[in-house]
Coordinates of C-alpha atoms (C1' of nucleotides) in Angstrom, one line a residue:
Chain A
M1 CA -21.0 32.4 -58.8
S2 CA -20.2 30.3 -56.1
K3 CA -20.9 32.0 -52.9
E4 CA -20.1 29.1 -50.4
I5 CA -18.1 30.4 -47.5
T6 CA -15.9 27.5 -45.5
P7 CA -17.6 27.4 -42.1
R8 CA -15.2 28.4 -39.3
A9 CA -15.4 25.2 -37.6
Q10 CA -13.9 24.0 -40.6
D11 CA -10.8 26.1 -41.4
Y12 CA -10.8 29.5 -39.9
S13 CA -8.2 30.8 -42.4
Q14 CA -10.3 30.0 -45.5
W15 CA -13.5 31.2 -43.7
Y16 CA -11.3 35.0 -43.1
N17 CA -10.2 34.8 -46.5
D18 CA -13.9 33.7 -48.1
L19 CA -15.2 36.6 -46.1
V20 CA -13.2 38.9 -47.6
I21 CA -13.2 37.8 -51.3
K22 CA -16.7 36.9 -51.4
G23 CA -17.8 39.6 -49.6
S24 CA -16.5 41.9 -51.9
L25 CA -14.2 44.1 -49.7
A26 CA -10.6 43.2 -51.5
D27 CA -8.8 41.0 -53.9
H28 CA -5.5 39.4 -54.4
S29 CA -4.0 41.8 -57.2
A30 CA -0.8 40.9 -59.7
V31 CA 1.3 42.7 -57.6
R32 CA 3.0 39.8 -54.4
G33 CA 1.8 40.5 -51.3
C34 CA -1.0 43.7 -52.2
M35 CA -4.3 43.9 -52.5
V36 CA -6.9 45.6 -54.7
I37 CA -9.4 47.1 -51.9
K38 CA -12.9 46.8 -53.9
P39 CA -15.8 49.7 -53.9
Y40 CA -17.6 48.2 -50.9
G41 CA -14.5 47.1 -48.9
F42 CA -13.1 51.0 -49.4
A43 CA -16.6 52.5 -48.9
L44 CA -16.2 50.9 -45.2
W45 CA -12.6 52.0 -45.0
E46 CA -13.8 55.6 -46.2
N47 CA -16.7 55.2 -43.5
M48 CA -14.0 54.6 -40.6
R49 CA -11.6 57.0 -42.0
D50 CA -14.2 60.0 -42.0
V51 CA -15.1 59.1 -38.2
L52 CA -11.4 59.0 -36.9
D53 CA -10.8 62.0 -39.0
K54 CA -13.1 64.0 -37.3
M55 CA -11.9 62.7 -34.0
F56 CA -8.5 63.9 -35.0
K57 CA -9.7 67.1 -35.5
D58 CA -11.6 67.4 -32.6
T59 CA -8.7 66.6 -30.4
G60 CA -6.2 69.3 -32.0
H61 CA -5.0 67.7 -34.7
Q62 CA -4.0 69.0 -38.5
N63 CA -3.7 66.7 -41.5
A64 CA -0.6 66.9 -43.8
Y65 CA 1.1 65.0 -46.1
F66 CA 4.7 64.0 -46.5
P67 CA 6.6 61.9 -49.1
L68 CA 6.7 58.4 -50.0
F69 CA 10.3 58.4 -50.2
I70 CA 13.2 59.0 -47.7
P71 CA 16.4 59.1 -48.5
K72 CA 18.6 56.5 -47.2
S73 CA 20.6 58.9 -44.8
L74 CA 17.5 60.4 -43.1
F75 CA 15.9 56.7 -42.5
E76 CA 19.1 55.5 -40.7
A77 CA 19.3 58.6 -38.5
E78 CA 17.6 57.2 -35.5
E79 CA 19.0 54.2 -34.8
K80 CA 16.8 51.6 -33.3
N81 CA 14.0 52.8 -35.9
A82 CA 16.2 52.1 -38.5
E83 CA 17.3 48.7 -37.3
G84 CA 13.6 47.5 -36.4
F85 CA 12.3 48.2 -40.1
A86 CA 15.9 47.5 -42.4
K87 CA 14.6 44.1 -43.0
E88 CA 11.5 45.3 -44.6
C89 CA 12.2 48.0 -46.4
A90 CA 11.6 48.4 -50.3
I91 CA 14.3 50.7 -51.7
V92 CA 14.5 52.9 -55.1
T93 CA 17.9 52.8 -56.5
H94 CA 17.1 54.0 -60.2
Y95 CA 15.2 56.2 -61.6
R96 CA 14.8 55.2 -65.6
L97 CA 14.1 52.2 -67.8
K98 CA 14.8 51.7 -71.3
T99 CA 14.3 49.5 -73.8
D100 CA 16.4 46.0 -73.8
P101 CA 18.9 46.4 -76.7
N102 CA 19.1 42.7 -76.6
N103 CA 15.0 42.0 -76.4
K104 CA 12.7 43.9 -78.0
G105 CA 9.4 45.2 -76.7
K106 CA 11.1 44.5 -73.3
L107 CA 12.4 47.4 -70.8
I108 CA 15.4 46.9 -68.8
V109 CA 16.8 49.3 -65.8
D110 CA 19.1 52.0 -66.9
P111 CA 22.1 51.5 -65.2
E112 CA 23.3 54.9 -66.3
A113 CA 20.3 56.2 -64.2
K114 CA 21.4 54.7 -60.7
L115 CA 20.6 57.2 -57.6
E116 CA 23.4 58.7 -55.6
E117 CA 21.1 57.9 -52.6
E118 CA 19.0 55.2 -52.6
L119 CA 15.5 56.2 -51.4
V120 CA 13.4 54.2 -48.8
V121 CA 9.9 53.7 -49.4
R122 CA 8.5 54.6 -46.2
P123 CA 7.4 52.0 -43.8
T124 CA 6.7 54.6 -41.3
S125 CA 7.4 58.3 -41.5
E126 CA 9.2 59.4 -38.2
A127 CA 12.5 60.1 -40.2
I128 CA 10.8 62.3 -43.1
I129 CA 8.3 63.9 -41.0
W130 CA 11.1 64.4 -37.9
N131 CA 13.5 66.0 -40.5
T132 CA 10.9 68.0 -41.9
Y133 CA 10.1 69.4 -38.1
K134 CA 13.7 70.4 -37.5
G135 CA 12.9 73.5 -40.0
W136 CA 9.5 74.2 -38.2
I137 CA 10.6 74.5 -34.7
Q138 CA 12.5 77.3 -33.1
S139 CA 10.8 78.2 -29.7
Y140 CA 8.2 76.7 -27.4
R141 CA 5.5 78.8 -29.2
D142 CA 6.3 76.8 -32.4
L143 CA 4.6 73.6 -30.0
P144 CA 3.2 71.9 -30.0
I145 CA 2.7 70.5 -33.6
L146 CA -0.3 68.1 -33.5
V147 CA 0.1 66.3 -37.2
N148 CA -2.0 63.7 -39.2
Q149 CA -1.4 62.2 -42.3
W150 CA -3.6 59.7 -44.2
A151 CA -1.1 57.8 -46.6
N152 CA 0.1 54.0 -47.8
V153 CA 3.2 52.4 -46.3
V154 CA 4.9 49.3 -47.6
R155 CA 6.5 47.0 -45.5
W156 CA 8.1 44.0 -47.2
E157 CA 6.5 41.1 -45.4
M158 CA 7.2 37.2 -45.5
R159 CA 4.1 36.4 -45.3
T160 CA 0.5 38.6 -46.2
R161 CA -3.0 38.2 -45.8
L162 CA -5.9 40.3 -46.8
F163 CA -6.3 43.4 -44.6
L164 CA -4.4 41.9 -41.3
R165 CA -0.7 42.1 -42.8
T166 CA -0.2 43.2 -47.0
A167 CA 3.2 44.9 -48.3
E168 CA 1.4 48.0 -48.6
F169 CA -1.3 49.1 -46.5
L170 CA -3.4 52.5 -46.0
W171 CA -3.5 54.0 -42.4
Q172 CA -3.0 57.1 -40.5
E173 CA -0.2 58.0 -38.5
G174 CA -0.1 61.0 -36.2
H175 CA 3.3 62.7 -35.2
T176 CA 3.2 65.5 -32.5
A177 CA 5.8 67.4 -31.1
H178 CA 5.8 68.9 -27.5
A179 CA 7.9 71.0 -25.0
T180 CA 7.6 68.6 -22.1
K181 CA 7.8 65.1 -21.3
A182 CA 3.9 65.6 -19.5
E183 CA 2.4 66.6 -22.3
A184 CA 3.9 64.3 -24.8
V185 CA 2.9 61.4 -22.7
E186 CA -0.6 63.0 -21.7
E187 CA -0.8 63.3 -25.8
T188 CA -0.1 59.4 -26.2
T189 CA -2.4 58.5 -23.8
K190 CA -5.2 60.7 -24.9
M191 CA -4.9 59.1 -28.6
L192 CA -4.9 55.8 -27.3
D193 CA -8.3 56.7 -25.7
V194 CA -9.7 58.2 -28.8
Y195 CA -8.6 54.8 -30.9
A196 CA -10.3 52.8 -28.1
D197 CA -13.4 55.1 -28.4
F198 CA -13.4 54.6 -31.9
V199 CA -13.1 50.8 -32.0
E200 CA -15.6 50.3 -29.5
N201 CA -18.3 52.7 -29.7
W202 CA -18.1 52.6 -33.9
M203 CA -16.7 48.9 -34.8
A204 CA -18.4 47.5 -31.7
L205 CA -15.1 45.5 -31.2
P206 CA -14.3 45.7 -27.2
V207 CA -10.6 46.6 -26.7
I208 CA -8.3 46.2 -23.8
K209 CA -6.1 49.1 -23.3
G210 CA -2.2 48.5 -22.3
V211 CA 1.6 49.1 -22.7
K212 CA 4.0 46.8 -24.6
T213 CA 6.5 44.8 -23.0
P214 CA 10.2 46.3 -24.0
N215 CA 10.1 43.1 -26.2
E216 CA 7.2 44.2 -28.3
R217 CA 7.9 48.1 -28.0
F218 CA 7.9 50.1 -31.6
A219 CA 11.3 50.5 -32.5
G220 CA 12.6 53.9 -31.8
A221 CA 10.1 54.1 -29.2
E222 CA 10.1 54.9 -25.2
D223 CA 7.0 53.3 -24.5
T224 CA 4.1 51.7 -26.9
Y225 CA 0.5 51.9 -25.8
C226 CA -1.8 49.9 -27.9
I227 CA -5.1 48.5 -28.1
E228 CA -5.6 44.7 -27.9
A229 CA -8.6 42.8 -29.6
M230 CA -9.9 39.6 -29.7
M231 CA -10.7 37.5 -32.5
Q232 CA -13.5 34.1 -32.7
D233 CA -10.4 32.0 -32.9
G234 CA -9.2 33.5 -29.4
K235 CA -6.3 35.2 -30.9
A236 CA -5.4 38.4 -30.2
L237 CA -4.9 41.3 -33.1
Q238 CA -3.1 44.4 -32.1
A239 CA -5.6 47.1 -33.4
G240 CA -4.1 50.3 -32.8
T241 CA -0.7 51.6 -31.5
S242 CA 0.4 55.4 -29.7
H243 CA 4.1 55.7 -28.9
F244 CA 5.7 57.9 -26.7
L245 CA 9.0 58.4 -28.8
G246 CA 10.8 60.4 -25.8
Q247 CA 13.8 62.8 -27.1
N248 CA 14.9 60.0 -29.5
F249 CA 13.8 61.2 -32.8
A250 CA 14.7 64.8 -31.6
K251 CA 17.9 64.0 -30.9
A252 CA 18.6 62.0 -34.0
F253 CA 17.4 64.8 -35.9
D254 CA 18.8 67.6 -33.5
V255 CA 15.3 69.4 -32.9
K256 CA 15.7 72.0 -30.5
F257 CA 13.6 75.0 -28.8
S258 CA 14.3 77.8 -27.1
D259 CA 12.1 77.2 -23.7
K260 CA 10.4 80.4 -22.2
N261 CA 13.7 80.8 -19.9
N262 CA 16.0 80.5 -23.1
N263 CA 17.3 77.2 -22.7
L264 CA 17.7 74.9 -25.5
E265 CA 15.6 71.9 -25.3
Y266 CA 15.2 69.0 -26.8
V267 CA 11.7 68.1 -28.5
W268 CA 9.1 65.6 -27.1
A269 CA 7.7 63.2 -29.5
T270 CA 4.8 61.0 -29.9
S271 CA 3.2 58.9 -33.0
W272 CA 0.5 56.8 -33.3
G273 CA -1.3 54.9 -36.1
V274 CA -4.2 52.3 -36.7
S275 CA -4.4 50.7 -40.4
T276 CA -6.6 48.8 -42.9
R277 CA -5.8 46.0 -40.7
L278 CA -8.8 47.1 -38.6
I279 CA -11.0 45.6 -41.3
G280 CA -9.7 42.3 -40.9
A281 CA -10.1 42.9 -37.0
L282 CA -13.4 43.6 -38.1
V283 CA -14.3 41.2 -40.3
M284 CA -12.7 38.3 -38.0
A285 CA -14.4 39.8 -34.6
H286 CA -18.3 39.6 -36.0
S287 CA -19.1 37.4 -39.1
D288 CA -20.4 34.2 -39.4
D289 CA -20.7 31.5 -41.7
Q290 CA -23.5 33.1 -43.6
G291 CA -20.9 36.1 -44.3
L292 CA -19.9 39.5 -43.2
V293 CA -21.7 41.4 -40.1
L294 CA -20.9 44.8 -40.1
P295 CA -21.9 47.0 -37.4
P296 CA -24.3 49.5 -38.4
K297 CA -22.5 52.9 -37.7
I298 CA -19.4 51.9 -39.8
A299 CA -21.6 50.0 -42.4
P300 CA -21.3 51.1 -46.4
L301 CA -25.1 50.4 -46.5
Q302 CA -27.5 50.0 -43.6
V303 CA -30.4 49.2 -45.2
V304 CA -31.5 47.1 -48.1
I305 CA -35.2 47.0 -49.2
V306 CA -36.1 43.9 -51.4
P307 CA -39.3 43.7 -53.0
I308 CA -41.5 40.6 -53.8
F309 CA -43.9 40.8 -56.6
K310 CA -46.1 39.3 -59.1
G311 CA -46.3 41.4 -62.2
D312 CA -46.2 45.5 -63.3
E313 CA -49.1 46.0 -61.2
Q314 CA -48.0 44.8 -58.0
K315 CA -44.5 46.3 -58.3
A316 CA -45.8 49.9 -58.9
A317 CA -47.7 49.5 -55.9
I318 CA -44.6 48.5 -54.0
D319 CA -42.4 51.0 -55.8
A320 CA -44.7 53.8 -54.5
K321 CA -44.5 52.7 -50.6
V322 CA -40.7 52.0 -51.1
T323 CA -40.1 55.8 -52.3
V324 CA -42.0 56.8 -48.9
M325 CA -39.8 54.4 -46.8
M326 CA -37.0 55.5 -48.6
A327 CA -37.2 59.0 -47.8
E328 CA -38.5 58.6 -44.5
L329 CA -35.1 56.9 -43.4
K330 CA -33.0 58.8 -45.5
A331 CA -34.2 61.8 -43.6
L332 CA -33.2 60.1 -40.0
G333 CA -29.6 59.6 -41.5
V334 CA -30.3 56.1 -42.5
S335 CA -28.3 54.7 -45.7
V336 CA -30.7 52.7 -47.5
K337 CA -30.7 51.0 -51.0
Y338 CA -33.9 49.9 -52.9
D339 CA -32.9 46.2 -55.1
D340 CA -35.3 45.8 -57.3
S341 CA -32.9 44.7 -60.1
D342 CA -34.7 41.8 -61.9
N343 CA -31.7 39.8 -62.7
A344 CA -31.9 37.9 -59.0
R345 CA -34.8 36.6 -57.3
P346 CA -35.8 37.3 -53.3
G347 CA -34.0 34.5 -52.2
W348 CA -30.8 35.1 -53.7
K349 CA -30.7 38.7 -53.2
F350 CA -31.2 37.4 -49.2
A351 CA -27.9 35.4 -49.5
E352 CA -26.1 37.9 -51.2
Y353 CA -27.1 41.1 -48.8
E354 CA -26.3 38.5 -45.8
M355 CA -23.0 37.9 -47.4
K356 CA -22.3 41.6 -47.3
G357 CA -23.0 41.8 -43.9
V358 CA -26.2 44.6 -44.4
P359 CA -27.3 45.0 -41.1
V360 CA -30.8 45.2 -42.0
R361 CA -33.4 44.2 -44.7
I362 CA -36.6 44.7 -45.4
A363 CA -38.8 42.7 -47.4
I364 CA -42.2 44.1 -49.0
G365 CA -44.4 42.1 -51.1
A366 CA -47.8 42.3 -52.2
R367 CA -49.5 40.7 -49.1
D368 CA -47.7 42.8 -46.9
L369 CA -49.3 45.8 -48.3
E370 CA -52.5 44.8 -47.7
Q371 CA -51.6 44.9 -43.9
N372 CA -49.7 47.9 -44.3
I373 CA -46.5 45.9 -43.0
V374 CA -43.3 45.0 -44.1
E375 CA -40.6 42.5 -43.0
V376 CA -37.8 43.5 -41.0
A377 CA -34.7 40.9 -40.7
R378 CA -31.6 42.1 -38.7
R379 CA -27.9 40.7 -39.6
D380 CA -26.9 40.0 -36.2
T381 CA -29.2 37.5 -35.1
K382 CA -31.0 36.8 -38.5
E383 CA -34.6 37.5 -36.6
K384 CA -37.4 38.3 -38.5
A385 CA -40.6 40.3 -37.9
N386 CA -43.1 42.2 -39.0
A387 CA -43.0 46.0 -38.3
S388 CA -45.5 48.6 -39.6
I389 CA -45.0 50.7 -42.4
D390 CA -46.2 53.3 -40.6
G391 CA -43.1 54.5 -38.4
I392 CA -40.6 52.4 -39.9
G393 CA -38.0 55.0 -40.2
I394 CA -37.6 55.1 -36.5
H395 CA -38.1 51.8 -36.3
V396 CA -35.3 51.3 -38.4
K397 CA -33.3 53.8 -36.8
N398 CA -33.6 51.9 -33.6
L399 CA -33.0 48.6 -34.4
L400 CA -29.6 49.7 -36.0
D401 CA -28.8 51.0 -32.6
E402 CA -29.8 47.6 -31.0
I403 CA -27.7 46.0 -33.5
Q404 CA -24.8 48.3 -33.2
Q405 CA -25.0 47.5 -29.3
N406 CA -25.8 43.8 -29.5
I407 CA -22.8 43.3 -31.8
F408 CA -20.5 44.9 -29.2
N409 CA -22.3 42.9 -26.3
R410 CA -21.9 39.7 -28.2
A411 CA -18.1 40.4 -28.9
K412 CA -17.6 41.4 -25.4
A413 CA -19.1 38.4 -23.7
F414 CA -17.1 36.7 -25.7
R415 CA -13.8 37.9 -25.1
D416 CA -14.7 38.0 -21.4
D417 CA -15.4 34.8 -21.6
H418 CA -12.0 33.9 -22.9
I419 CA -9.5 35.3 -20.4
T420 CA -8.4 33.3 -17.9
E421 CA -6.1 33.0 -15.3
A422 CA -3.2 30.9 -15.0
N423 CA -1.3 30.5 -11.9
T424 CA 1.4 27.8 -12.8
W425 CA 3.4 26.7 -16.0
E426 CA 1.1 23.3 -16.3
E427 CA -2.1 25.5 -16.3
F428 CA -0.7 28.0 -18.8
V429 CA 0.3 25.7 -21.1
Q430 CA -2.7 23.7 -21.0
L431 CA -5.0 26.5 -21.3
L432 CA -3.0 27.4 -24.5
D433 CA -4.0 24.0 -25.9
T434 CA -7.4 23.4 -24.6
K435 CA -9.1 26.7 -24.3
T436 CA -8.1 29.7 -26.6
G437 CA -8.1 33.2 -25.7
F438 CA -5.9 35.6 -23.5
I439 CA -4.2 34.2 -20.5
S440 CA -3.6 36.6 -17.5
A441 CA -0.6 35.5 -15.6
H442 CA 2.2 36.5 -13.4
W443 CA 5.5 37.1 -15.2
D444 CA 8.5 38.5 -13.7
G445 CA 9.2 41.0 -15.9
T446 CA 12.6 40.1 -17.6
P447 CA 12.4 39.5 -21.9
E448 CA 14.6 37.0 -21.1
T449 CA 11.4 35.0 -19.6
E450 CA 9.2 36.2 -22.3
D451 CA 11.4 35.5 -25.1
K452 CA 11.5 31.5 -23.3
I453 CA 7.4 31.7 -23.2
K454 CA 7.6 32.6 -26.9
E455 CA 9.6 29.8 -28.2
Q456 CA 8.0 27.3 -26.3
T457 CA 4.6 28.2 -26.9
K458 CA 4.1 30.9 -29.2
A459 CA 2.1 33.2 -26.9
T460 CA 3.8 36.8 -26.3
I461 CA 2.8 39.3 -23.7
R462 CA 0.1 41.1 -25.6
C463 CA -0.1 43.9 -23.1
I464 CA 0.0 45.5 -19.7
P465 CA -3.4 46.3 -19.0
L466 CA -3.7 50.1 -18.1
D467 CA -5.9 49.3 -15.4
N468 CA -3.8 46.4 -13.7
K469 CA -4.3 45.8 -10.4
Q470 CA -1.1 45.1 -8.6
E471 CA -1.0 41.7 -6.6
A472 CA 1.9 39.5 -5.4
G473 CA 2.8 36.8 -7.2
T474 CA 5.1 34.4 -8.7
C475 CA 6.2 34.0 -12.7
I476 CA 4.4 31.2 -14.3
L477 CA 7.8 30.3 -15.7
S478 CA 10.9 31.1 -13.8
G479 CA 8.6 31.3 -10.1
N480 CA 10.2 34.7 -9.6
P481 CA 8.1 37.2 -7.8
S482 CA 6.0 39.1 -9.6
T483 CA 3.9 42.7 -8.7
Q484 CA 0.9 41.7 -11.5
R485 CA -0.8 39.6 -14.1
V486 CA -0.2 40.5 -18.0
L487 CA -1.8 39.4 -20.8
F488 CA -0.6 36.6 -23.2
A489 CA -2.0 34.9 -26.2
R490 CA -1.2 33.8 -29.6
A491 CA -1.7 36.7 -32.0
Y492 CA -2.4 37.5 -35.6
Chain B
rC1 C1' 12.8 32.7 -46.5
rG2 C1' 12.4 27.1 -46.1
rG3 C1' 8.7 22.7 -46.2
rG4 C1' 3.5 21.3 -48.9
rA5 C1' 0.1 22.3 -52.4
rA6 C1' -1.9 24.9 -56.6
rG7 C1' -2.9 28.6 -61.3
rU8 C1' -7.0 25.7 -67.3
rG9 C1' -13.6 31.1 -70.1
rG10 C1' -16.2 35.9 -65.0
rC11 C1' -15.8 31.7 -60.5
rG12 C1' -15.4 26.9 -59.1
rC13 C1' -13.4 22.5 -61.3
rA14 C1' -12.1 17.7 -64.8
rG15 C1' -8.5 17.0 -68.6
rG16 C1' -2.4 15.8 -67.6
rC17 C1' 0.7 10.0 -65.3
rC18 C1' -0.2 6.9 -71.5
rG19 C1' 1.6 14.5 -76.1
rG20 C1' -2.8 14.6 -81.5
rU21 C1' -4.4 22.1 -81.0
rA22 C1' -10.1 21.6 -74.5
rG23 C1' -14.7 20.5 -71.2
rC24 C1' -18.2 20.2 -67.0
rG25 C1' -21.2 23.4 -63.1
rC26 C1' -22.5 28.3 -61.9
rA27 C1' -22.5 33.2 -64.0
rU28 C1' -23.5 35.6 -68.5
rC29 C1' -26.8 37.0 -73.7
rU30 C1' -31.4 36.4 -76.1
rG31 C1' -36.6 34.5 -75.7
rG32 C1' -40.5 32.5 -72.7
rU33 C1' -42.5 31.3 -67.7
rU34 C1' -41.6 32.5 -62.7
rU35 C1' -40.4 35.5 -58.4
rG36 C1' -42.1 35.2 -49.3
rG37 C1' -34.5 31.7 -49.0
rG38 C1' -29.8 31.4 -53.7
rA39 C1' -36.1 29.4 -60.3
rC40 C1' -37.0 26.9 -65.2
rC41 C1' -37.1 25.8 -70.2
rA42 C1' -35.1 26.5 -74.9
rG43 C1' -30.9 28.5 -77.9
rG44 C1' -26.4 31.4 -78.0
rG45 C1' -21.6 34.0 -76.4
rG46 C1' -17.0 33.4 -74.6
rG47 C1' -10.9 30.2 -73.2
rU48 C1' -5.9 28.5 -76.1
rC49 C1' -4.7 26.0 -70.6
rG50 C1' 0.1 32.2 -64.9
rC51 C1' 4.3 33.6 -68.0
rA52 C1' 9.0 32.7 -70.6
rG53 C1' 11.9 29.5 -73.1
rG54 C1' 13.3 24.4 -74.4
rU55 C1' 11.9 19.0 -76.1
rU56 C1' 8.6 17.3 -80.4
rC57 C1' 6.2 16.8 -86.7
rG58 C1' 2.9 18.5 -82.8
rA59 C1' 2.7 20.7 -75.8
rA60 C1' -2.8 22.5 -71.4
rU61 C1' -0.2 17.6 -71.0
rC62 C1' 7.1 16.0 -70.6
rC63 C1' 11.8 19.5 -69.1
rU64 C1' 14.0 24.0 -67.4
rG65 C1' 13.3 29.3 -65.5
rU66 C1' 10.1 32.4 -63.2
rC67 C1' 5.7 35.2 -61.4
rU68 C1' 1.3 34.7 -58.2
rU69 C1' -2.0 32.7 -54.6
rC70 C1' -3.1 29.1 -50.3
rC71 C1' -1.6 26.1 -46.0
rC72 C1' 2.5 25.2 -41.9
rG73 C1' 7.1 27.7 -40.2
rA74 C1' 11.1 32.0 -39.3
rC75 C1' 9.6 37.8 -39.3
rC76 C1' 5.5 41.8 -38.2
rA77 C1' 0.8 46.6 -37.5

RNA sequence: CGGGAAGUGGCGCAGGCCGGUAGCGCAUCUGGUUUGGGACCAGGGGGUCGCAGGUUCGAAUCCUGUCUUCCCGACCA
């Protein structure tokens, strides 16, 4: 089992791939662009999902489930949405195979079994959901509808990368319906806040909340809000989006309601989602050349205990102590594993759990028992220190909190250090080449300028930060007047 | 989809140009010695070379097609 990880400095992309595969998060599969999420990786996703799910429910949402397939006629109803996704859709055209008369043991698509209407494998579910909502909404009393679904979607991407961009991915998509514009806008920003809260406080990943420019907007949305995170190579990664859909889908699917005055009005909509891509963000943001670094609050395993012993007698003494420690840790809600497998020596285990990003490792040997101590190593800094076995539960619990905070602080310091202002085009271009990260610069607000900048530098406008201060300036490219700075970066 | 590289025991690779039915390291199994940062000795098992055709007496090796992955572009969460 070769466990060498390509160093970040040598090849950042390869480093990322190594982490995902050697950290046991996921593997490539036999299907182009689709990955197998392995138990360790899925445990991570489950933890993330559980926290988010609770946050959604705490903000009044309910889960439901809609079909994987969308009849083409429904899919094309909202024109912009359909156009935006058309070139990356998988389509079901037949419903039966038959044995190939010319080739024994092989199957062919039965031409007799062609569908009357093709089915689009959902790249997103607005269409099927709004078609359904039409039947759910008659009066203002039916509103709001606050529904979320956990699902898989398919987007036939040209170039895929584990977690960051796969042809099929897992996500949640919230779809809400409201009686007023104000309420829908409020929902949009509320869910953006939920995402930011989750990503910062659970994934320890600092984000910038902002609005997308028209160019970068979700197909079919009036406004797309987003949270943008920075990876260790300075590139931006969109970590979540929340869309204010206006009345676009209500009009496309003719969803109207009677208000209090008995007037028929179109319904206002939002949709919002985060995906397994978040795992990619997590990996890229915190990990190092030894392996994954996972935030304690969502790590599949928080603590691993490794025994060091000679002979059965010592092992038995260690076992007894460990049993007590495990009970203490579990009582405090800490997930802990005792790895006393005898097919690997301690050094091997140390390296292995570092690879997997387990936040805290406890080593306990005969000489520790004499002093009633253990060696506690933290993954984020790799510091090791002795700790008394008495009160180990509280000690570790506090350490986990400290690690969580430290990982966040580290990522935030890095990010803040990599946001730079540029005031001229020369400065802007030079910064992109010399210093990675986000660039805060004036833009004249036109899609044409944005396109030109993208063409020349590959940098896109990640967002217009929500807390932006207004200041007069001139666009770095066109020189036209501007009222505020926006954030540029090369992005994943 | 365009350009480049690659698919050989579980993993990482060699062999390929100059066809003659596979080899190395790690892992694995058995026994023993070990155990505070990826242990050591001895013995054993495991692959027909991505897949499908073709050339040939004979193909991992040559030819054609195809699938998948990685890197660079265009597209995107």
